[in-house]
Amino acid sequence: QVQLVESGGGLVQAEASLRLSCAASGRTFSIYEMGWFRQAPGKEREFVAAIVWSGGSPSYRDSVKGRFTISRDNAKNTVYLQMNSLKPEDTAHYYCAARQTNMSGYAFWGQGTQVTVSS
Protein backbone atom coordinates (compact mmCIF):
# COMPACT_ATOMS: atom_id res chain seq x y z
CA GLN A 1 0.00 0.00 0.00
CA VAL A 2 1.17 3.51 -0.91
CA GLN A 3 -0.52 6.66 0.33
CA LEU A 4 -0.11 9.96 -1.50
CA VAL A 5 -1.04 13.37 -0.12
CA GLU A 6 -0.94 16.49 -2.28
CA SER A 7 -0.65 20.05 -1.04
CA GLY A 8 0.19 23.51 -2.29
CA GLY A 9 -2.78 24.34 -4.47
CA GLY A 10 -4.61 27.61 -4.31
CA LEU A 11 -6.16 30.55 -6.09
CA VAL A 12 -3.70 32.77 -7.95
CA GLN A 13 -3.69 35.25 -10.79
CA ALA A 14 -2.23 34.66 -14.22
CA GLU A 15 1.58 34.77 -14.39
CA ALA A 16 1.88 33.75 -10.73
CA SER A 17 3.70 30.66 -9.45
CA LEU A 18 2.77 27.73 -7.25
CA ARG A 19 4.63 24.69 -6.02
CA LEU A 20 2.68 21.51 -5.48
CA SER A 21 3.97 18.80 -3.17
CA CYS A 22 3.14 15.11 -3.05
CA ALA A 23 4.24 13.20 0.04
CA ALA A 24 4.36 9.41 -0.22
CA SER A 25 4.09 6.99 2.67
CA GLY A 26 3.64 3.28 3.18
CA ARG A 27 5.49 1.01 0.77
CA THR A 28 7.54 3.80 -0.74
CA PHE A 29 10.38 1.39 -1.47
CA SER A 30 8.26 -0.09 -4.25
CA ILE A 31 7.83 3.17 -6.19
CA TYR A 32 9.47 3.32 -9.60
CA GLU A 33 7.95 6.50 -11.02
CA MET A 34 5.75 9.34 -9.84
CA GLY A 35 3.62 11.54 -12.00
CA TRP A 36 1.28 14.52 -11.96
CA PHE A 37 -2.10 14.57 -13.69
CA ARG A 38 -4.86 17.14 -13.81
CA GLN A 39 -8.56 17.26 -14.55
CA ALA A 40 -10.69 20.31 -15.26
CA PRO A 41 -14.50 20.28 -14.96
CA GLY A 42 -16.07 18.61 -17.97
CA LYS A 43 -12.70 17.47 -19.30
CA GLU A 44 -10.79 14.21 -19.30
CA ARG A 45 -7.89 13.67 -16.95
CA GLU A 46 -4.60 14.48 -18.64
CA PHE A 47 -0.96 13.79 -18.04
CA VAL A 48 1.17 16.70 -16.85
CA ALA A 49 4.63 15.43 -15.87
CA ALA A 50 6.45 12.37 -14.57
CA ILE A 51 9.80 11.49 -13.08
CA VAL A 52 11.57 8.21 -12.40
CA TRP A 53 12.44 7.96 -8.73
CA SER A 54 16.02 6.82 -9.23
CA GLY A 55 16.86 9.41 -11.87
CA GLY A 56 16.63 10.01 -15.57
CA SER A 57 15.04 12.72 -17.65
CA PRO A 58 11.57 13.89 -16.61
CA SER A 59 8.75 14.11 -19.12
CA TYR A 60 6.12 16.82 -19.67
CA ARG A 61 3.10 17.48 -21.80
CA ASP A 62 3.84 20.07 -24.46
CA SER A 63 1.62 22.79 -23.03
CA VAL A 64 3.62 23.02 -19.78
CA LYS A 65 7.16 22.67 -21.14
CA GLY A 66 9.31 25.60 -20.10
CA ARG A 67 6.85 26.58 -17.37
CA PHE A 68 6.54 23.54 -15.09
CA THR A 69 9.33 21.57 -13.45
CA ILE A 70 8.95 18.23 -11.71
CA SER A 71 11.51 17.30 -9.06
CA ARG A 72 11.96 14.87 -6.21
CA ASP A 73 13.41 14.67 -2.72
CA ASN A 74 14.13 11.03 -2.04
CA ALA A 75 14.97 11.61 1.63
CA LYS A 76 11.51 13.09 2.19
CA ASN A 77 9.70 10.69 -0.16
CA THR A 78 8.25 13.74 -1.85
CA VAL A 79 7.79 14.87 -5.43
CA TYR A 80 7.18 18.49 -6.40
CA LEU A 81 5.66 20.33 -9.30
CA GLN A 82 6.94 23.88 -9.65
CA MET A 83 4.48 25.82 -11.79
CA ASN A 84 5.53 29.18 -13.17
CA SER A 85 3.80 31.60 -15.53
CA LEU A 86 0.44 30.07 -14.74
CA LYS A 87 -2.38 30.52 -17.20
CA PRO A 88 -6.16 30.30 -16.72
CA GLU A 89 -6.12 27.11 -18.79
CA ASP A 90 -3.97 25.50 -16.08
CA THR A 91 -6.99 25.59 -13.75
CA ALA A 92 -7.74 22.02 -12.69
CA HIS A 93 -7.67 19.54 -9.86
CA TYR A 94 -4.11 18.21 -9.74
CA TYR A 95 -3.34 14.64 -8.69
CA CYS A 96 -0.10 12.83 -8.06
CA ALA A 97 0.24 9.13 -8.78
CA ALA A 98 2.79 6.38 -8.21
CA ARG A 99 3.81 3.56 -10.50
CA GLN A 100 5.47 0.56 -8.90
CA THR A 101 8.39 -1.47 -10.15
CA ASN A 102 7.32 -4.16 -12.64
CA MET A 103 3.89 -2.58 -13.15
CA SER A 104 2.82 -0.77 -16.31
CA GLY A 105 0.24 1.60 -14.84
CA TYR A 106 -0.22 4.05 -12.00
CA ALA A 107 -1.82 2.08 -9.17
CA PHE A 108 -1.88 4.68 -6.39
CA TRP A 109 -3.44 8.12 -6.47
CA GLY A 110 -3.78 10.99 -4.05
CA GLN A 111 -6.95 12.96 -3.35
CA GLY A 112 -5.67 15.92 -5.32
CA THR A 113 -5.28 19.63 -4.76
CA GLN A 114 -7.15 22.41 -6.53
CA VAL A 115 -5.33 24.97 -8.64
CA THR A 116 -7.34 27.94 -9.87
CA VAL A 117 -5.78 30.63 -12.05
CA SER A 118 -7.74 33.80 -12.65
CA SER A 119 -7.18 36.43 -15.31
Coordinates of N, CA and C in Angstrom, one line a residue:
Q1 N 0.8 -1.2 0.0 CA 0.0 0.0 0.0 C 0.9 1.2 0.0
V2 N 0.5 2.2 -0.8 CA 1.2 3.5 -0.9 C 0.1 4.6 -0.7
Q3 N 0.4 5.5 0.1 CA -0.5 6.7 0.3 C 0.2 7.9 -0.2
L4 N -0.6 8.7 -0.9 CA -0.1 10.0 -1.5 C -1.0 11.1 -1.0
V5 N -0.3 12.2 -0.6 CA -1.0 13.4 -0.1 C -0.5 14.6 -0.8
E6 N -1.3 15.3 -1.6 CA -0.9 16.5 -2.3 C -1.2 17.7 -1.4
S7 N -0.4 18.8 -1.7 CA -0.7 20.0 -1.0 C -0.1 21.1 -1.9
G8 N -0.4 22.4 -1.6 CA 0.2 23.5 -2.3 C -0.7 24.2 -3.3
G9 N -1.9 23.7 -3.5 CA -2.8 24.3 -4.5 C -3.3 25.6 -3.9
G10 N -4.0 26.4 -4.8 CA -4.6 27.6 -4.3 C -5.2 28.4 -5.5
L11 N -5.6 29.6 -5.1 CA -6.2 30.6 -6.1 C -5.1 31.6 -6.3
V12 N -4.7 31.8 -7.6 CA -3.7 32.8 -7.9 C -4.1 33.5 -9.2
Q13 N -3.5 34.6 -9.5 CA -3.7 35.2 -10.8 C -2.7 34.8 -11.9
A14 N -3.1 35.0 -13.1 CA -2.2 34.7 -14.2 C -0.8 35.2 -14.0
E15 N 0.2 34.4 -14.5 CA 1.6 34.8 -14.4 C 2.2 34.5 -13.0
A16 N 1.4 34.1 -12.0 CA 1.9 33.7 -10.7 C 2.5 32.3 -10.7
S17 N 3.1 32.0 -9.6 CA 3.7 30.7 -9.4 C 3.1 29.9 -8.3
L18 N 3.1 28.6 -8.3 CA 2.8 27.7 -7.2 C 3.7 26.5 -7.3
R19 N 3.9 26.0 -6.1 CA 4.6 24.7 -6.0 C 3.8 23.7 -5.3
L20 N 3.4 22.6 -6.0 CA 2.7 21.5 -5.5 C 3.6 20.5 -4.9
S21 N 3.2 19.9 -3.8 CA 4.0 18.8 -3.2 C 3.1 17.5 -3.1
C22 N 3.8 16.4 -3.2 CA 3.1 15.1 -3.0 C 4.0 14.2 -2.1
A23 N 3.5 14.0 -0.9 CA 4.2 13.2 0.0 C 3.8 11.8 0.0
A24 N 4.7 10.8 -0.1 CA 4.4 9.4 -0.2 C 4.7 8.7 1.1
S25 N 3.9 7.8 1.5 CA 4.1 7.0 2.7 C 3.7 5.6 2.4
G26 N 3.9 4.7 3.4 CA 3.6 3.3 3.2 C 4.8 2.6 2.5
R27 N 4.5 1.8 1.5 CA 5.5 1.0 0.8 C 6.2 1.8 -0.3
T28 N 6.9 2.9 0.2 CA 7.5 3.8 -0.7 C 8.7 3.1 -1.4
F29 N 9.3 2.1 -0.9 CA 10.4 1.4 -1.5 C 10.0 0.8 -2.8
S30 N 8.7 0.6 -3.0 CA 8.3 -0.1 -4.3 C 8.0 0.9 -5.4
I31 N 8.1 2.2 -5.2 CA 7.8 3.2 -6.2 C 8.9 3.2 -7.2
Y32 N 8.5 3.2 -8.5 CA 9.5 3.3 -9.6 C 9.4 4.7 -10.2
E33 N 8.2 5.2 -10.4 CA 8.0 6.5 -11.0 C 6.8 7.2 -10.4
M34 N 6.9 8.5 -10.3 CA 5.7 9.3 -9.8 C 5.4 10.4 -10.9
G35 N 4.1 10.6 -11.0 CA 3.6 11.5 -12.0 C 2.6 12.5 -11.5
W36 N 2.3 13.6 -12.2 CA 1.3 14.5 -12.0 C 0.3 14.5 -13.1
F37 N -1.0 14.5 -12.7 CA -2.1 14.6 -13.7 C -3.0 15.7 -13.3
R38 N -3.9 16.1 -14.2 CA -4.9 17.1 -13.8 C -6.2 16.9 -14.5
Q39 N -7.2 17.4 -13.9 CA -8.6 17.3 -14.6 C -9.4 18.5 -14.3
A40 N -9.8 19.1 -15.4 CA -10.7 20.3 -15.3 C -12.1 19.9 -15.4
P41 N -13.1 20.6 -14.9 CA -14.5 20.3 -15.0 C -14.9 20.0 -16.4
G42 N -15.6 18.9 -16.6 CA -16.1 18.6 -18.0 C -15.0 18.1 -18.9
K43 N -13.8 17.9 -18.5 CA -12.7 17.5 -19.3 C -12.2 16.1 -18.8
E44 N -11.4 15.5 -19.7 CA -10.8 14.2 -19.3 C -9.5 14.5 -18.5
R45 N -9.1 13.6 -17.7 CA -7.9 13.7 -16.9 C -6.7 13.6 -17.9
E46 N -5.7 14.4 -17.7 CA -4.6 14.5 -18.6 C -3.3 14.4 -17.9
F47 N -2.3 13.9 -18.6 CA -1.0 13.8 -18.0 C -0.3 15.2 -18.0
V48 N 0.5 15.4 -17.0 CA 1.2 16.7 -16.8 C 2.7 16.5 -16.9
A49 N 3.2 15.7 -16.0 CA 4.6 15.4 -15.9 C 4.9 14.1 -15.1
A50 N 6.1 13.6 -15.3 CA 6.5 12.4 -14.6 C 8.0 12.3 -14.4
I51 N 8.4 11.6 -13.4 CA 9.8 11.5 -13.1 C 10.1 10.1 -12.5
V52 N 11.1 9.5 -13.0 CA 11.6 8.2 -12.4 C 12.3 8.5 -11.1
W53 N 11.9 7.7 -10.1 CA 12.4 8.0 -8.7 C 14.0 7.9 -8.6
S54 N 14.6 7.0 -9.3 CA 16.0 6.8 -9.2 C 16.8 7.8 -10.1
G55 N 16.2 8.5 -11.0 CA 16.9 9.4 -11.9 C 16.3 9.3 -13.3
G56 N 17.1 10.0 -14.2 CA 16.6 10.0 -15.6 C 15.9 11.3 -15.9
S57 N 15.7 11.5 -17.2 CA 15.0 12.7 -17.6 C 13.5 12.7 -17.4
P58 N 13.0 13.8 -16.8 CA 11.6 13.9 -16.6 C 10.9 14.1 -17.9
S59 N 9.6 13.9 -17.9 CA 8.8 14.1 -19.1 C 7.6 15.1 -18.8
Y60 N 7.2 15.8 -19.8 CA 6.1 16.8 -19.7 C 5.2 16.8 -20.9
R61 N 4.0 17.2 -20.7 CA 3.1 17.5 -21.8 C 3.6 18.8 -22.4
D62 N 3.3 18.9 -23.7 CA 3.8 20.1 -24.5 C 3.4 21.4 -23.9
S63 N 2.2 21.5 -23.4 CA 1.6 22.8 -23.0 C 2.3 23.4 -21.8
V64 N 3.0 22.5 -21.0 CA 3.6 23.0 -19.8 C 5.1 23.1 -19.9
K65 N 5.7 22.6 -21.0 CA 7.2 22.7 -21.1 C 7.7 24.1 -21.1
G66 N 8.7 24.3 -20.3 CA 9.3 25.6 -20.1 C 8.7 26.4 -19.0
R67 N 7.5 25.9 -18.5 CA 6.8 26.6 -17.4 C 6.8 25.7 -16.1
F68 N 6.6 24.4 -16.2 CA 6.5 23.5 -15.1 C 7.8 22.7 -15.0
T69 N 8.2 22.4 -13.7 CA 9.3 21.6 -13.5 C 9.0 20.6 -12.4
I70 N 9.2 19.3 -12.7 CA 8.9 18.2 -11.7 C 10.3 17.9 -11.1
S71 N 10.3 17.7 -9.8 CA 11.5 17.3 -9.1 C 11.2 16.4 -7.9
R72 N 12.2 15.8 -7.3 CA 12.0 14.9 -6.2 C 13.0 15.1 -5.1
D73 N 12.6 14.7 -3.9 CA 13.4 14.7 -2.7 C 13.3 13.3 -2.1
N74 N 14.2 12.4 -2.5 CA 14.1 11.0 -2.0 C 14.1 10.9 -0.5
A75 N 14.9 11.7 0.2 CA 15.0 11.6 1.6 C 13.6 11.9 2.3
K76 N 12.8 12.7 1.7 CA 11.5 13.1 2.2 C 10.4 12.3 1.5
N77 N 10.7 11.4 0.6 CA 9.7 10.7 -0.2 C 8.7 11.6 -0.8
T78 N 9.1 12.7 -1.4 CA 8.3 13.7 -1.9 C 8.6 14.1 -3.3
V79 N 7.6 14.4 -4.1 CA 7.8 14.9 -5.4 C 7.1 16.2 -5.5
Y80 N 7.7 17.1 -6.3 CA 7.2 18.5 -6.4 C 6.8 18.8 -7.8
L81 N 5.9 19.8 -8.0 CA 5.7 20.3 -9.3 C 5.7 21.8 -9.2
Q82 N 6.8 22.4 -9.6 CA 6.9 23.9 -9.7 C 6.2 24.4 -10.9
M83 N 5.3 25.3 -10.7 CA 4.5 25.8 -11.8 C 4.7 27.3 -11.9
N84 N 5.3 27.8 -12.9 CA 5.5 29.2 -13.2 C 4.7 29.7 -14.3
S85 N 4.5 31.0 -14.4 CA 3.8 31.6 -15.5 C 2.5 30.9 -15.7
L86 N 1.7 30.8 -14.7 CA 0.4 30.1 -14.7 C -0.6 30.8 -15.6
K87 N -1.4 30.0 -16.3 CA -2.4 30.5 -17.2 C -3.8 30.0 -16.7
P88 N -4.8 30.8 -17.1 CA -6.2 30.3 -16.7 C -6.4 28.9 -17.2
E89 N -5.9 28.5 -18.3 CA -6.1 27.1 -18.8 C -5.4 26.0 -18.0
D90 N -4.6 26.4 -17.0 CA -4.0 25.5 -16.1 C -4.9 25.2 -14.9
T91 N -6.0 25.8 -14.8 CA -7.0 25.6 -13.8 C -7.5 24.2 -13.8
A92 N -7.3 23.4 -12.7 CA -7.7 22.0 -12.7 C -7.5 21.5 -11.3
H93 N -8.0 20.3 -11.1 CA -7.7 19.5 -9.9 C -6.4 18.7 -10.2
Y94 N -5.4 18.9 -9.5 CA -4.1 18.2 -9.7 C -3.9 17.0 -8.8
Y95 N -3.6 15.9 -9.4 CA -3.3 14.6 -8.7 C -1.9 14.1 -8.9
C96 N -1.3 13.6 -7.9 CA -0.1 12.8 -8.1 C -0.4 11.3 -8.0
A97 N 0.4 10.6 -8.7 CA 0.2 9.1 -8.8 C 1.6 8.4 -8.7
A98 N 1.6 7.2 -8.3 CA 2.8 6.4 -8.2 C 2.7 5.1 -9.0
R99 N 3.7 4.8 -9.8 CA 3.8 3.6 -10.5 C 4.9 2.7 -9.8
Q100 N 4.5 1.5 -9.6 CA 5.5 0.6 -8.9 C 6.4 -0.2 -9.9
T101 N 7.5 -0.7 -9.4 CA 8.4 -1.5 -10.1 C 7.7 -2.7 -10.7
N102 N 7.9 -3.0 -12.0 CA 7.3 -4.2 -12.6 C 5.8 -4.0 -12.9
M103 N 5.3 -2.8 -12.8 CA 3.9 -2.6 -13.2 C 3.8 -1.5 -14.2
S104 N 2.9 -1.7 -15.2 CA 2.8 -0.8 -16.3 C 2.0 0.5 -16.1
G105 N 1.1 0.5 -15.1 CA 0.2 1.6 -14.8 C 0.4 2.2 -13.5
Y106 N -0.2 3.4 -13.3 CA -0.2 4.1 -12.0 C -1.3 3.5 -11.1
A107 N -0.9 2.8 -10.0 CA -1.8 2.1 -9.2 C -2.3 2.9 -8.0
F108 N -1.6 3.9 -7.6 CA -1.9 4.7 -6.4 C -2.0 6.1 -6.7
W109 N -3.1 6.7 -6.2 CA -3.4 8.1 -6.5 C -3.8 8.9 -5.2
G110 N -3.4 10.1 -5.2 CA -3.8 11.0 -4.0 C -5.2 11.6 -4.2
Q111 N -5.6 12.3 -3.3 CA -6.9 13.0 -3.4 C -6.9 14.2 -4.2
G112 N -5.8 14.8 -4.4 CA -5.7 15.9 -5.3 C -5.7 17.2 -4.6
T113 N -5.3 18.3 -5.3 CA -5.3 19.6 -4.8 C -5.7 20.6 -5.9
Q114 N -6.6 21.5 -5.5 CA -7.1 22.4 -6.5 C -6.2 23.6 -6.9
V115 N -6.1 23.8 -8.2 CA -5.3 25.0 -8.6 C -6.3 25.8 -9.5
T116 N -6.5 27.0 -9.1 CA -7.3 27.9 -9.9 C -6.5 29.2 -10.3
V117 N -6.5 29.5 -11.5 CA -5.8 30.6 -12.0 C -6.8 31.6 -12.7
S118 N -6.8 32.8 -12.1 CA -7.7 33.8 -12.7 C -7.0 34.8 -13.6
S119 N -7.8 35.4 -14.4 CA -7.2 36.4 -15.3 C -7.2 37.8 -14.7

